[in-house]
Short mmCIF file of C-alpha atoms in Angstrom, two decimals:
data_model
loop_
_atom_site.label_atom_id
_atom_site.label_comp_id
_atom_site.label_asym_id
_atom_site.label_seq_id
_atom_site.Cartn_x
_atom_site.Cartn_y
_atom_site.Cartn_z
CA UNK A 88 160.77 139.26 119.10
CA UNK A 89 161.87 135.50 119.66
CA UNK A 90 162.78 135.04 123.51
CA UNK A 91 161.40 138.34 124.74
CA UNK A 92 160.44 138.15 128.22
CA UNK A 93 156.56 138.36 129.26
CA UNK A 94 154.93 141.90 130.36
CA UNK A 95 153.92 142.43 133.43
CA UNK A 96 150.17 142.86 134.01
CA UNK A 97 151.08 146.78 134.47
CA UNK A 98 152.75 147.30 131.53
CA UNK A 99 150.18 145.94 129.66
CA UNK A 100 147.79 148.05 130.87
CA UNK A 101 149.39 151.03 130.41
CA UNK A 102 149.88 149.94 126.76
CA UNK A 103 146.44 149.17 126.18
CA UNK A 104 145.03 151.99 127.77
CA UNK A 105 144.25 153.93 125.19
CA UNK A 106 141.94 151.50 123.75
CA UNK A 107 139.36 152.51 126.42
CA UNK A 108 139.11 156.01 123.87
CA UNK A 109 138.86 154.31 121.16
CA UNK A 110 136.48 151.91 121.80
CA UNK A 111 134.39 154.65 123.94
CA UNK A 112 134.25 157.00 121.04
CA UNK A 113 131.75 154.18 119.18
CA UNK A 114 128.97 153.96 121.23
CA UNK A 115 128.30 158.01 120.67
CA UNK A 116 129.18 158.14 117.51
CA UNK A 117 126.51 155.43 116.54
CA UNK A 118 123.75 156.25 119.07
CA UNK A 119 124.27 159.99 119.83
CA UNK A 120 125.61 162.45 117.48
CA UNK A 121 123.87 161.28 114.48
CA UNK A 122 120.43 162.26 116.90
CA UNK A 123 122.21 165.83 118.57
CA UNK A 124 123.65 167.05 114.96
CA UNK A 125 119.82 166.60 113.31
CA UNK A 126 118.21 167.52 115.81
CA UNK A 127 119.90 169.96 118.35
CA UNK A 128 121.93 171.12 115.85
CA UNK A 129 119.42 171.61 113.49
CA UNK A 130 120.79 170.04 110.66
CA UNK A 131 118.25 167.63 109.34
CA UNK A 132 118.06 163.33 109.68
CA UNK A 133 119.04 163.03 105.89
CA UNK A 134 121.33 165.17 105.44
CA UNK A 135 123.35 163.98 108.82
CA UNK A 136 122.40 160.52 107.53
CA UNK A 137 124.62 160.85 104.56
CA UNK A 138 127.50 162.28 106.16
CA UNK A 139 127.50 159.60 109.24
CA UNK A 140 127.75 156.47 105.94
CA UNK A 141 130.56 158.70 104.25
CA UNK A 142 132.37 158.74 107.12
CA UNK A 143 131.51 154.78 107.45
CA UNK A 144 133.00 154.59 103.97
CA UNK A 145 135.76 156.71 104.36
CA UNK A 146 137.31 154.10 107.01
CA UNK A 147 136.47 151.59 104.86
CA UNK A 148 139.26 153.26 102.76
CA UNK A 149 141.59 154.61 104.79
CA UNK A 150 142.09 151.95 107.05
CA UNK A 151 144.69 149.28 104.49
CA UNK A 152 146.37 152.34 103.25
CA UNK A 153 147.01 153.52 106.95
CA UNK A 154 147.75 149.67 108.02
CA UNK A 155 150.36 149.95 104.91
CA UNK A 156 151.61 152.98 105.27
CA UNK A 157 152.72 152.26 108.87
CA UNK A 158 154.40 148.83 107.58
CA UNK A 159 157.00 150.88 105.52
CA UNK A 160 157.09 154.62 108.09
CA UNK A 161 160.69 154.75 109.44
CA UNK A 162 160.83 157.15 112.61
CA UNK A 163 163.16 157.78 115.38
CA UNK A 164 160.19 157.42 117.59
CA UNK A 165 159.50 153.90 115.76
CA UNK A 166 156.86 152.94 112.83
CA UNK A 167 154.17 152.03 114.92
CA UNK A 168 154.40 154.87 117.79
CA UNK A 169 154.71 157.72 115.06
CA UNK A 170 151.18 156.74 113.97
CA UNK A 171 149.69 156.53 117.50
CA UNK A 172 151.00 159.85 118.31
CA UNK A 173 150.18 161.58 115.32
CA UNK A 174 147.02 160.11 114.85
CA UNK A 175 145.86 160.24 118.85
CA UNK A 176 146.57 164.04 118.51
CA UNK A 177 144.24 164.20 115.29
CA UNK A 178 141.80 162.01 117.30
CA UNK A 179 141.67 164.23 120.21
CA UNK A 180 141.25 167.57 118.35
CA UNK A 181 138.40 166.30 116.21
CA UNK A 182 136.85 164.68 118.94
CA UNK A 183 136.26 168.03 120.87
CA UNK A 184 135.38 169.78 117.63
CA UNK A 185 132.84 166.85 116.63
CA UNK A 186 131.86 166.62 120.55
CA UNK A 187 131.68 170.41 121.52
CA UNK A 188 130.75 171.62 118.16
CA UNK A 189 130.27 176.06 118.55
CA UNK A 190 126.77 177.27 118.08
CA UNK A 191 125.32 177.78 114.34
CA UNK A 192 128.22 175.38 112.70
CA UNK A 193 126.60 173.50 109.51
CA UNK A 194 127.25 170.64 107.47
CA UNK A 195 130.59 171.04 106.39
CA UNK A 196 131.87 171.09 110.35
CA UNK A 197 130.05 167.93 110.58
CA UNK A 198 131.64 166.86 107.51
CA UNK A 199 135.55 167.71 108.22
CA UNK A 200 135.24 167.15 111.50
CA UNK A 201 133.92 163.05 111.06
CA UNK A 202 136.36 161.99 108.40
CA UNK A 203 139.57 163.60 111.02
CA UNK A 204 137.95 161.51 113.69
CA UNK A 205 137.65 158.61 111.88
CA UNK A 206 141.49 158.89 110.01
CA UNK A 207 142.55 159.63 113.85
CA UNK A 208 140.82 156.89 115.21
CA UNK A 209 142.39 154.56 112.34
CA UNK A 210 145.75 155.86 112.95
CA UNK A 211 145.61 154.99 116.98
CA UNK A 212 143.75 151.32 116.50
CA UNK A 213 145.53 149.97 113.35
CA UNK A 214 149.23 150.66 114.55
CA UNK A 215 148.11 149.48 117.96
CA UNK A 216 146.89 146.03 117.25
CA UNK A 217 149.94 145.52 114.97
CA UNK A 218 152.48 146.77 117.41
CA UNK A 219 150.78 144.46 120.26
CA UNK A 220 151.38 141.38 117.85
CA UNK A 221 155.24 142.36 117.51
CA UNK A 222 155.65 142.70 120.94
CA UNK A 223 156.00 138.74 121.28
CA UNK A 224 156.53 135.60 119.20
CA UNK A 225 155.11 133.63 121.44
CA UNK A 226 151.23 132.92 120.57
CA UNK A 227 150.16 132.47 124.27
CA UNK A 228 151.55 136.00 125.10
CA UNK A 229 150.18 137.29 121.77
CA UNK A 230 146.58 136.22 122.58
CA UNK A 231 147.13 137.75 126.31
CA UNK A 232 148.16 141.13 124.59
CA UNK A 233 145.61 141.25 122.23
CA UNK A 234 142.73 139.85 125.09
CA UNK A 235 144.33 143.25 126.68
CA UNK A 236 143.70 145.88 124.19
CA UNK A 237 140.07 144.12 124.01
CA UNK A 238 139.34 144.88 127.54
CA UNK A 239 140.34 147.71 127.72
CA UNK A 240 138.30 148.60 124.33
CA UNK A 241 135.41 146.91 126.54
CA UNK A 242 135.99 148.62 129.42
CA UNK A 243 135.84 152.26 127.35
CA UNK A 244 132.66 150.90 125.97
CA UNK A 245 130.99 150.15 129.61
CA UNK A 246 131.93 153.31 130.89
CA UNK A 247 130.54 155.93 127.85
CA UNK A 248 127.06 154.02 128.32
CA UNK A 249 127.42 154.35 131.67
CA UNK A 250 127.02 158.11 131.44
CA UNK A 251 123.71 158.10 130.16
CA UNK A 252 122.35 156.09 132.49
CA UNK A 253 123.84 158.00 135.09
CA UNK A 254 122.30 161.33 133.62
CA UNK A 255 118.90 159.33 133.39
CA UNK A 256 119.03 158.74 137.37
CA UNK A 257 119.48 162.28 137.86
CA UNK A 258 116.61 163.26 135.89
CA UNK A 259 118.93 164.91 133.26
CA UNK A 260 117.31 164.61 129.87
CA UNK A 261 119.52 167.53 127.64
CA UNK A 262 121.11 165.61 124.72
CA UNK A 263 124.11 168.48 124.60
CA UNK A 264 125.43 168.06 127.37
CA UNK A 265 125.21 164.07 127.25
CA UNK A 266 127.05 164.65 124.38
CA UNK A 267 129.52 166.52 125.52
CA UNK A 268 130.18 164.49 128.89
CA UNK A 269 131.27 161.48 126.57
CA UNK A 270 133.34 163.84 124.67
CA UNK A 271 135.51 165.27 127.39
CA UNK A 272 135.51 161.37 128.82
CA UNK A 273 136.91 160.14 125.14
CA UNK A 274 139.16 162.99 125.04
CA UNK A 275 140.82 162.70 128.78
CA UNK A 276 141.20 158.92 128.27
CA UNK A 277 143.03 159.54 124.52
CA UNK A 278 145.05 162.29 126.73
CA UNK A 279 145.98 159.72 129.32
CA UNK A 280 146.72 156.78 126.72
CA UNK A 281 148.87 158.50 124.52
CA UNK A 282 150.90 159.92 127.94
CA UNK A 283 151.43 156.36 128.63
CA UNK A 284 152.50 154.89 124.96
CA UNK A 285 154.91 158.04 124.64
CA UNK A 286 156.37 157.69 128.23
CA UNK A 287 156.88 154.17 129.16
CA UNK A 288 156.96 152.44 125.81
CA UNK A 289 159.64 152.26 122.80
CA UNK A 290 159.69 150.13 120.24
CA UNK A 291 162.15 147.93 119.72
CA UNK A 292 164.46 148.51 116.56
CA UNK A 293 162.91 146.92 113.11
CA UNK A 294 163.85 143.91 111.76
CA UNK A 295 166.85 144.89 109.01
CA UNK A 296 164.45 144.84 105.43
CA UNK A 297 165.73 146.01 102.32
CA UNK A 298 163.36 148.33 100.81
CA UNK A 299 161.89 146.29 97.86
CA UNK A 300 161.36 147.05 94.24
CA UNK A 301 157.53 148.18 93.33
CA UNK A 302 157.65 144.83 91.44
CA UNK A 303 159.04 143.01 94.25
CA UNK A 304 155.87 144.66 96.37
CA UNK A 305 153.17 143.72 93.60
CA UNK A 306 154.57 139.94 93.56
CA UNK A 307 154.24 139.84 96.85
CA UNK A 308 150.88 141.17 97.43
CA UNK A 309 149.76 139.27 94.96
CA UNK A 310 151.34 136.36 97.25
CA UNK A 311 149.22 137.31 99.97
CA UNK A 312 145.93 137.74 97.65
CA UNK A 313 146.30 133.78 97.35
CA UNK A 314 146.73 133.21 100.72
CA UNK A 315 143.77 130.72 101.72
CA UNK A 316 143.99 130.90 105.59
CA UNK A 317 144.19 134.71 105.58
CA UNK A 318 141.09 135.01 103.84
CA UNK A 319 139.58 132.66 105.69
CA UNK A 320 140.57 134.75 108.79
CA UNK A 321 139.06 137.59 106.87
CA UNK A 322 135.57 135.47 105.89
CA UNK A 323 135.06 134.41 109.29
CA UNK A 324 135.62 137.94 110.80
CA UNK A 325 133.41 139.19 108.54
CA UNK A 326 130.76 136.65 109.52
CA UNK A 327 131.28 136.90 113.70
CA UNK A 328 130.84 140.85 112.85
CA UNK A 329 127.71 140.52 110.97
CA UNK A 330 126.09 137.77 113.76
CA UNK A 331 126.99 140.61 116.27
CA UNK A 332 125.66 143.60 114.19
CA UNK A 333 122.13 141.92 113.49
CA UNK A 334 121.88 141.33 117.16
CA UNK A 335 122.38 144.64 117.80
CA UNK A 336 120.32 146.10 115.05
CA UNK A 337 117.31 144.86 116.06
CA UNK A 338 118.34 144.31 120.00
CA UNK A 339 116.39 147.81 121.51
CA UNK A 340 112.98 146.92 119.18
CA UNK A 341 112.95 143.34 120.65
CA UNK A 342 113.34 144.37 124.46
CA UNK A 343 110.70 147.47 124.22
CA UNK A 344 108.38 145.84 121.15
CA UNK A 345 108.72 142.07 121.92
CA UNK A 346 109.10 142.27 125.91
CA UNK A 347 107.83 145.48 126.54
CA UNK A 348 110.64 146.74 128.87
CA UNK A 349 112.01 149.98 129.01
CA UNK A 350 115.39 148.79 130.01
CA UNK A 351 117.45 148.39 126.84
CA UNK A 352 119.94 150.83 127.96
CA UNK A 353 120.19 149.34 131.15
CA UNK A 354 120.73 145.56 129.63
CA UNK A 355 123.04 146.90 127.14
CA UNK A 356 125.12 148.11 130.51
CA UNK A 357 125.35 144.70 132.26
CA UNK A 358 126.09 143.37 128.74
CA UNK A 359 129.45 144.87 128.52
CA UNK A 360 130.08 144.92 131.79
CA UNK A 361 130.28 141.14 131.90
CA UNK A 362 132.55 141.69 128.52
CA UNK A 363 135.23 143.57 130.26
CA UNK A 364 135.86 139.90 131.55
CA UNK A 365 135.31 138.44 128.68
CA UNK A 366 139.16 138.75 127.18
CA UNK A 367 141.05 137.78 129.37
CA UNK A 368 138.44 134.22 130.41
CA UNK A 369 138.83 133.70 126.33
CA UNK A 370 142.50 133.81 125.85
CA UNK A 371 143.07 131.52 128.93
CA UNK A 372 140.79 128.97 127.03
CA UNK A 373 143.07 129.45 123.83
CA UNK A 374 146.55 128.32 125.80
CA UNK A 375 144.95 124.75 126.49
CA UNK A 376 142.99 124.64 123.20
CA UNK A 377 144.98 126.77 120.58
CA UNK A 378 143.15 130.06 119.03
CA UNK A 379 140.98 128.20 116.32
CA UNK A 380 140.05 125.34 118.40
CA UNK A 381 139.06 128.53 120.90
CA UNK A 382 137.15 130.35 118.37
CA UNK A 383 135.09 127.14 117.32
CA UNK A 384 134.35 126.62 120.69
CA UNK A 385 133.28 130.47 121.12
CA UNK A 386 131.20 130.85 118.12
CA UNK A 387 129.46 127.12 118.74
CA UNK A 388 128.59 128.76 122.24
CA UNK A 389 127.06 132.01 120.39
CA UNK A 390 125.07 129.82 118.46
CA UNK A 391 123.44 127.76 121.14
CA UNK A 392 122.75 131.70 123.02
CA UNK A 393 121.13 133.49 120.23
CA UNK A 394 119.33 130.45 119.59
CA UNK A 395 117.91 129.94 123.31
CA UNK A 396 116.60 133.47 122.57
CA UNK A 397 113.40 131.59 120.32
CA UNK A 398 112.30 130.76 124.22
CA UNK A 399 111.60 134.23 125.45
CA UNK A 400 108.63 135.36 125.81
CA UNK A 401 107.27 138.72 127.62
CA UNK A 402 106.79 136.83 131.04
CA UNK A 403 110.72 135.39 130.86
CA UNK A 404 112.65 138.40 132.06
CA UNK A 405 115.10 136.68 134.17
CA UNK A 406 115.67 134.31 130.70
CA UNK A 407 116.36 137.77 128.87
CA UNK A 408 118.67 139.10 131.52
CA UNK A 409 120.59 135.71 131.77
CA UNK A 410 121.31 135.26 128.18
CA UNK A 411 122.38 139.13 128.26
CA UNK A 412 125.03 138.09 130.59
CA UNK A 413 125.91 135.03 128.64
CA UNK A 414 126.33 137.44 125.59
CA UNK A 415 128.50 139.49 127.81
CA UNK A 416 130.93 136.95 128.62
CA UNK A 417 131.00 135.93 125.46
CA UNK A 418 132.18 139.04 124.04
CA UNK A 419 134.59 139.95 121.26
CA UNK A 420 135.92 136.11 121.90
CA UNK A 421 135.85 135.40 118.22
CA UNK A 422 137.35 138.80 117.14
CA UNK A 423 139.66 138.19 119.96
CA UNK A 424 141.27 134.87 118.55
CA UNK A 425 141.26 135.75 114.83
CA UNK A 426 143.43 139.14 115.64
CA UNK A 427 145.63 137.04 117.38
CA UNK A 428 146.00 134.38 114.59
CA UNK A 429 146.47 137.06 111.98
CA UNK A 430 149.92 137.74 113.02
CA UNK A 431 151.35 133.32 112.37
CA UNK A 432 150.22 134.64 108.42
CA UNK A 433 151.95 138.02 109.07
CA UNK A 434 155.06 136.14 110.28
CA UNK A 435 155.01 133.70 107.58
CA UNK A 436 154.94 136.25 105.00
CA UNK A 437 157.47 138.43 106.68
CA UNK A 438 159.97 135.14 106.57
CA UNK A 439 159.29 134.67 102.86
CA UNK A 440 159.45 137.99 101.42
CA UNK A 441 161.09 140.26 104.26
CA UNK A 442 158.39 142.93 103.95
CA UNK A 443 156.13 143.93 106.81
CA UNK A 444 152.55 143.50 106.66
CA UNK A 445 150.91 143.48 110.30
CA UNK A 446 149.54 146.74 109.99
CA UNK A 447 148.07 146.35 106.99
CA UNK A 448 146.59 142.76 108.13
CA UNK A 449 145.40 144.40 111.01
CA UNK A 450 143.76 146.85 109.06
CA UNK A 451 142.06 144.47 107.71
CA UNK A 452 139.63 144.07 110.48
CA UNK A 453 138.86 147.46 110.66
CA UNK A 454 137.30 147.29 107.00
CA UNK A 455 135.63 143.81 107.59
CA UNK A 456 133.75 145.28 110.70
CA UNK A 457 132.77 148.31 108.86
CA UNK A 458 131.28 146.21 105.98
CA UNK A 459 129.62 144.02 108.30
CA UNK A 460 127.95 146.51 110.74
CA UNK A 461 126.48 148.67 107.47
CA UNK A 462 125.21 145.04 106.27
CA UNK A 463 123.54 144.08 109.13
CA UNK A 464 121.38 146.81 109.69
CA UNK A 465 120.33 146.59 106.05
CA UNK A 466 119.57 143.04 106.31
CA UNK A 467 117.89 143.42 109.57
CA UNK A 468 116.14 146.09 108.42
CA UNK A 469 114.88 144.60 105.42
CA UNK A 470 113.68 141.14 106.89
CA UNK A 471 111.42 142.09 109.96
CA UNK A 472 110.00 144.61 107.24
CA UNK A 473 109.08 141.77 105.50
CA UNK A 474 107.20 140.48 108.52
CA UNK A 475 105.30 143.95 109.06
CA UNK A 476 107.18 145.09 111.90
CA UNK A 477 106.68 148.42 112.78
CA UNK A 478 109.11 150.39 114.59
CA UNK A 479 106.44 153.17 115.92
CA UNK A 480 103.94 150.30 116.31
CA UNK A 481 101.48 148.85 116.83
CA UNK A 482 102.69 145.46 115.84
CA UNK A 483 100.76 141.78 115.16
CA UNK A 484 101.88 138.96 117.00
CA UNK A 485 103.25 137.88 113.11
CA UNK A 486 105.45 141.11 112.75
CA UNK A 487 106.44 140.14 116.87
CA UNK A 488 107.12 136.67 115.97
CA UNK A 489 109.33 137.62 112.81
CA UNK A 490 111.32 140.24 115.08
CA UNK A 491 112.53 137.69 117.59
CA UNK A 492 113.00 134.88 115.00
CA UNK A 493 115.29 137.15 113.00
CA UNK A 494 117.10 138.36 116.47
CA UNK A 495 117.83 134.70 117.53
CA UNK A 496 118.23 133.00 114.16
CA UNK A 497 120.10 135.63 112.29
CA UNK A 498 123.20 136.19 114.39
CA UNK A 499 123.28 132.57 114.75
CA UNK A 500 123.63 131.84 111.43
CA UNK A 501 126.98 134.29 111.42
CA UNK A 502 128.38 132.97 114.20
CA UNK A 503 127.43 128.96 113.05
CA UNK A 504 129.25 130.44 109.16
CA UNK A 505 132.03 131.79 111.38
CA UNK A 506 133.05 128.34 113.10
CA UNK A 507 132.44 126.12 109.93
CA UNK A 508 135.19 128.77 108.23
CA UNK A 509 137.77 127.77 110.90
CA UNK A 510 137.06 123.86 111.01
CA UNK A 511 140.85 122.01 110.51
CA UNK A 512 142.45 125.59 110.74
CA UNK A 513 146.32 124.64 111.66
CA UNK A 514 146.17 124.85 115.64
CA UNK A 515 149.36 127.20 115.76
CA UNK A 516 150.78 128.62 112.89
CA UNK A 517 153.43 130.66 114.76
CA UNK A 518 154.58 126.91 116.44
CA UNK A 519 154.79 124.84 113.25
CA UNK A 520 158.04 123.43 112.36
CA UNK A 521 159.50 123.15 109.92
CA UNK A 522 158.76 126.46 107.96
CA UNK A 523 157.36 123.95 104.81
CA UNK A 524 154.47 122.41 106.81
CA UNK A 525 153.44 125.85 107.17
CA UNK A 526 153.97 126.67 103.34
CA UNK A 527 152.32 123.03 102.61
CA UNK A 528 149.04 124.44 104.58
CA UNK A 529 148.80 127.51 103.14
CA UNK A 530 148.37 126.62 99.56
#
């Protein structure tokens, strides 16, 4: 809304805090339960296998027609909050039943239980990064909201892998109850966020929009299907994801294979605790530079990191641990800015069809990630194969040699595809004036 007046620091918080559940739940639901449903649970690697990528899939799906759906929902309790309350109340029952499964429950519990987390999970993030880019017009403020929800995403992140290390300095090796530790943690901090969107925030009444003919929706979806910045926005998300998922896929075999360190969990730890700073250092950079100027910057920076990687070797720890840091503070910049710069296309649409489509650009990202991550692991997979690495070992210094090249060269190749996709990007969409130069650019 034109002229609103900047959030305090507090209310931001409280608005964002519910991204510390949903960025929490991730960690265990890629590292954990797929390990504690085969094997605690007895239900076999496979079998769990399959069920962990249908779930993958299913947000793959759900997420546009969720983003959509909360476009056109008209609630006394407001489009975008109807979703998060709905869907943080699906999210928080399927996260104890996923998290604190009862004894002897099989396949199908798995089953059920993943595709309500993931639809509840959808329903919080989607409306959540839409509603934060309504709450201003102003692209400073915008990219301040948005660094925000990040952190606190970040933060949620930090703290669920800080349980397992803390269960590790006990001495406390039983998977089930790691397990269920992160669930309760997820499901107090989805208790606590959703206390805080209900209470303190209401959304502010909708813009007046007719409701459109269907034909009057297909012309102007196919509008947005020719939009060349937006899927540039898309391409280059798609790219920052998949630098950042073949870093990851291959980041634990490089510190115990390469280095020979058992301290993966431990670097992973300092990693995002240097991102919870990360946001808010990123979108201070994009008021004096603009977003895409920022995310150039950003994703030139990732480059030169992953590639000062090719100089470790199993005598440079303190190399190792500095570059983890680096990676920390360079965290989520690049999603960061191109969230932000998603709503200047939403807002351009909006002005020349009248129909709402943040939440179904934000949803966007959720499907772009999803594609990415599932990528990268195949690709990373697939490549230090190709070099004989071994996961179980023992490995050749070939097989060692391929491992780190891939885990330096292959995110930066991403991150360097990421940048290139942004290079004469308009600086501000949301400032350009007249509303022609902005029509002008996007053709």
């Amino acid at each position: 809304m034109t002229g609103a007046p900047r959030l305090s620091t507090q209310r931001l918080a409280a608005f964002s805090a519910i991204g510390i559940a949903t960025g929490g739940f991730n960690i265990p639901l890629q590292a954990f339960l797929p390990t504690f449903y085969a094997t605690t649970m007895g239900l076999g690697i496979e079998t769990v296998g399959l069920v962990f990528l249908a779930s993958r899939l299913w947000s793959a799906f759900s997420d546009p027609i969720v983003g959509w759906l909360s476009d056109h929902t008209s609630s006394r309790f407001g489009k975008r909050k109807s979703w998060i309350m709905g869907g943080g109340l699906l999210f928080l029952v399927s996260t104890l039943a996923i998290f604190i499964p009862p004894e002897g429950v099989g396949i199908a519990w798995l089953g059920i239980g993943l595709l309500a987390l993931c639809l509840g999970w959808t329903a919080v993030s989607t409306p959540l990064y839409a509603w934060g880019g309504e709450l201003s017009d102003d692209p400073k403020e915008r990219a301040r909201i948005q660094a925000f929800i990040q952190t606190a995403v970040s933060l949620g992140i930090f703290l669920v892998l800080l349980m397992p290390s803390l269960f590790d300095a006990l001495g406390v090796g039983d998977l089930a109850l790691r397990v269920r530790a992160m669930g309760l943690f997820v499901a107090v901090a989805t208790i606590v966020g959703l206390f805080l969107i209900i209470t303190f925030f209401q959304e502010t009444p909708a813009r007046h929009v007719s409701r459109p003919r269907l034909a009057d929706q297909k012309a102007a979806l196919a509008e947005l299907a020719r939009d060349r910045l937006l899927w540039r926005i898309i391409a280059s998300d798609f790219f920052v994801s998949l630098g950042q998922g073949a870093r990851g896929a291959v980041f634990v075999f490089v510190v115990s294979h390469y280095m020979g360190l058992g301290i993966a969990s431990i670097l992973l730890l300092i990693q995002f605790l240097f991102g919870i700073l990360a946001a808010p250092l990123w979108a201070r950079i994009s008021y004096r530079l603009g977003r895409p100027n920022t995310l150039i910057l950003a994703e030139v920076i990732q480059v030169v990191i992953n590639l000062g990687l090719l100089l470790l070797t199993p005598e440079r720890v303190e190399l190792l641990v500095g570059l983890v840091v680096a990676q920390g503070l360079m965290q989520g910049s690049g999603n960061l800015m191109l969230r932000a710069m998603i709503y200047d296309i939403s807002d351009r649409h909006r002005k020349a069809t009248g129909m709402e489509r943040a939440g179904l650009l934000s949803s966007v990202f959720n499907v772009t990630t999803n594609a990415a991550m599932a990528l990268s692991v195949a690709i990373a997979f697939f490549v230090i194969g190709q070099f004989g690495f071994n996961p179980t070992g023992p490995n050749d210094a070939q097989a060692l040699a391929g491992l780190l090249g891939f885990f330096a060269i292959g995110p930066a190749i991403g991150h360097a595809i990421s940048a290139l996709l942004i290079i004469r990007f308009p600086r501000e969409l949301g400032a350009t004036r007249p509303e022609q130069k902005v029509d002008e650019a996007l053709v």
